[in-house]
Amino acid sequence: MTENRLILMVEDNPDDELLTLDALRATGTPCEIAVTRDGVEALEFLFADGSYAGRNPDLQPCLVLLDLKLPKLSGFEVLNRIRADERTRLMPVVLLTSSSQDEDMVRGYASGANSFVRKPVNYESFLDSMRSLGQYWLEVNEIPRPARRSP
């Protein structure tokens, strides 16, 4: 079980954001959820840059829930940047998307996504998906501790 319970959700649709937050909270798995609404803001959060320059970069999410269709930078571009940086390359990333395109799934896995989850249309199905997702990624999965940065 991981000690870090921070999830970064990258979602630009306010309705999907509320639905996902409600579903994650309803799972009963205690966690903190940070929300960013575009690809640039997500990278600023992860790398403690720009509007998140004061954030402690050593406190990284144990999971990123990443939508694909985002303003400024797409989810694919964010995923590629996450995988290209030594500080974040091992961070679990779940593509949580309404895309039904098989090409998006293939491209996501080829880019290093750990999982591809289609947002179910039915709320109960979505709640079940979030419960399973939260239980696995927060309670079962183990991730390596990031290397400490030299002073």
Coordinates of C-alpha atoms in Angstrom, one line a residue:
M1 CA 0.0 0.0 0.0
T2 CA 1.3 3.4 -0.9
E3 CA 1.7 6.1 1.7
N4 CA 1.3 8.9 -0.8
R5 CA -2.4 9.5 -1.5
L6 CA -2.2 12.4 -3.9
I7 CA -4.0 12.0 -7.2
L8 CA -3.6 14.6 -10.0
M9 CA -6.7 14.8 -12.2
V10 CA -6.2 16.6 -15.5
E11 CA -9.7 17.3 -16.8
D12 CA -11.1 20.4 -18.6
N13 CA -14.8 19.5 -18.6
P14 CA -16.3 20.8 -15.3
D15 CA -19.1 18.2 -15.4
D16 CA -16.7 15.3 -15.8
E17 CA -14.5 16.8 -13.1
L18 CA -17.4 16.9 -10.6
L19 CA -18.5 13.4 -11.6
T20 CA -15.0 12.0 -11.2
L21 CA -14.4 13.8 -7.9
D22 CA -17.8 12.5 -6.5
A23 CA -17.0 9.0 -7.7
L24 CA -13.5 9.0 -6.2
R25 CA -14.8 10.3 -2.8
A26 CA -17.6 7.8 -2.8
T27 CA -15.1 4.9 -3.0
G28 CA -14.1 5.5 0.6
T29 CA -10.4 5.4 -0.2
P30 CA -8.9 8.5 1.5
C31 CA -6.9 10.6 -0.8
E32 CA -6.1 14.2 -1.8
I33 CA -7.1 15.2 -5.3
A34 CA -5.4 18.0 -7.1
V35 CA -7.2 19.2 -10.3
T36 CA -5.6 20.9 -13.3
R37 CA -7.7 21.9 -16.3
D38 CA -5.3 21.9 -19.2
G39 CA -2.0 20.3 -20.3
V40 CA 0.2 23.3 -19.5
E41 CA -1.2 23.6 -16.0
A42 CA -0.7 19.8 -15.4
L43 CA 3.0 20.1 -16.3
E44 CA 3.4 23.2 -14.2
F45 CA 1.9 21.2 -11.3
L46 CA 4.1 18.2 -11.8
F47 CA 7.3 20.1 -12.3
A48 CA 6.5 22.9 -9.7
D49 CA 6.8 25.5 -12.4
G50 CA 4.8 28.6 -13.5
S51 CA 1.8 29.1 -11.3
Y52 CA 2.9 26.1 -9.1
A53 CA 6.5 27.4 -8.6
G54 CA 6.0 27.4 -4.8
R55 CA 4.8 23.8 -4.7
N56 CA 7.2 21.2 -3.2
P57 CA 8.3 19.2 -6.2
D58 CA 9.2 16.2 -4.0
L59 CA 5.4 15.7 -3.2
Q60 CA 4.4 14.0 -6.4
P61 CA 1.1 12.3 -7.2
C62 CA 1.0 8.5 -6.8
L63 CA -1.4 8.6 -9.8
V64 CA -2.3 10.9 -12.7
L65 CA -5.8 10.6 -14.2
L66 CA -5.3 12.2 -17.6
D67 CA -7.9 13.2 -20.1
L68 CA -6.8 13.1 -23.7
K69 CA -8.6 16.1 -25.2
L70 CA -7.2 19.1 -23.3
P71 CA -6.7 22.8 -24.1
K72 CA -3.1 24.1 -24.7
L73 CA -1.4 20.7 -24.7
S74 CA -3.2 17.4 -25.4
G75 CA -3.1 14.5 -23.0
F76 CA -0.8 12.7 -25.3
E77 CA 1.7 15.6 -25.2
V78 CA 1.4 15.7 -21.4
L79 CA 2.0 11.9 -21.2
N80 CA 5.1 12.2 -23.5
R81 CA 6.6 14.9 -21.3
I82 CA 5.9 12.9 -18.1
R83 CA 7.7 9.9 -19.6
A84 CA 10.6 12.0 -21.0
D85 CA 11.5 13.4 -17.6
E86 CA 13.5 11.3 -15.1
R87 CA 11.5 12.7 -12.2
T88 CA 8.2 11.5 -13.5
R89 CA 8.9 8.8 -15.9
L90 CA 7.8 6.0 -13.6
M91 CA 4.7 7.8 -12.3
P92 CA 1.5 5.8 -12.9
V93 CA -0.7 7.5 -15.6
V94 CA -4.3 6.4 -16.3
L95 CA -5.9 7.8 -19.4
L96 CA -9.4 8.5 -18.3
T97 CA -11.3 9.5 -21.4
S98 CA -14.5 9.5 -23.2
S99 CA -12.7 8.7 -26.4
S100 CA -14.0 5.5 -28.1
Q101 CA -11.2 5.6 -30.7
D102 CA -9.1 2.4 -30.7
E103 CA -6.3 4.5 -32.2
D104 CA -6.3 6.6 -29.0
M105 CA -5.9 3.5 -26.9
V106 CA -3.0 2.1 -29.0
R107 CA -1.3 5.5 -29.0
G108 CA -1.8 5.9 -25.3
Y109 CA -0.2 2.6 -24.5
A110 CA 2.6 3.2 -27.0
S111 CA 3.3 6.5 -25.3
G112 CA 3.6 4.8 -21.9
A113 CA 0.2 5.0 -20.3
N114 CA -0.3 2.4 -17.5
S115 CA -4.0 2.1 -18.2
F116 CA -6.8 3.2 -20.5
V117 CA -10.2 3.7 -19.0
R118 CA -13.2 4.8 -21.0
K119 CA -15.6 7.0 -19.0
P120 CA -18.8 5.0 -18.7
V121 CA -22.0 6.9 -19.6
N122 CA -24.0 5.3 -16.7
Y123 CA -23.2 6.8 -13.3
E124 CA -23.3 3.5 -11.5
S125 CA -20.9 2.0 -14.0
F126 CA -18.6 5.0 -13.6
L127 CA -18.8 4.7 -9.8
D128 CA -17.8 1.0 -10.0
S129 CA -14.9 1.9 -12.4
M130 CA -13.7 4.6 -10.0
R131 CA -14.0 2.3 -7.0
S132 CA -11.9 -0.4 -8.7
L133 CA -9.4 2.2 -10.0
G134 CA -9.0 3.8 -6.6
Q135 CA -8.7 0.4 -4.8
Y136 CA -6.0 -0.8 -7.2
W137 CA -3.9 2.3 -7.7
L138 CA -4.1 3.5 -4.1
E139 CA -4.3 0.3 -2.1
V140 CA -2.7 -2.5 -4.1
N141 CA -0.2 -1.0 -6.5
E142 CA 3.2 -0.1 -5.3
I143 CA 5.4 2.5 -7.0
P144 CA 9.1 3.2 -6.5
R145 CA 10.0 6.1 -4.3
P146 CA 11.5 8.9 -6.4
A147 CA 15.2 9.6 -6.0
R148 CA 16.0 12.5 -3.8
R149 CA 17.3 15.5 -5.6
S150 CA 20.8 16.7 -4.6
P151 CA 20.9 20.1 -2.8

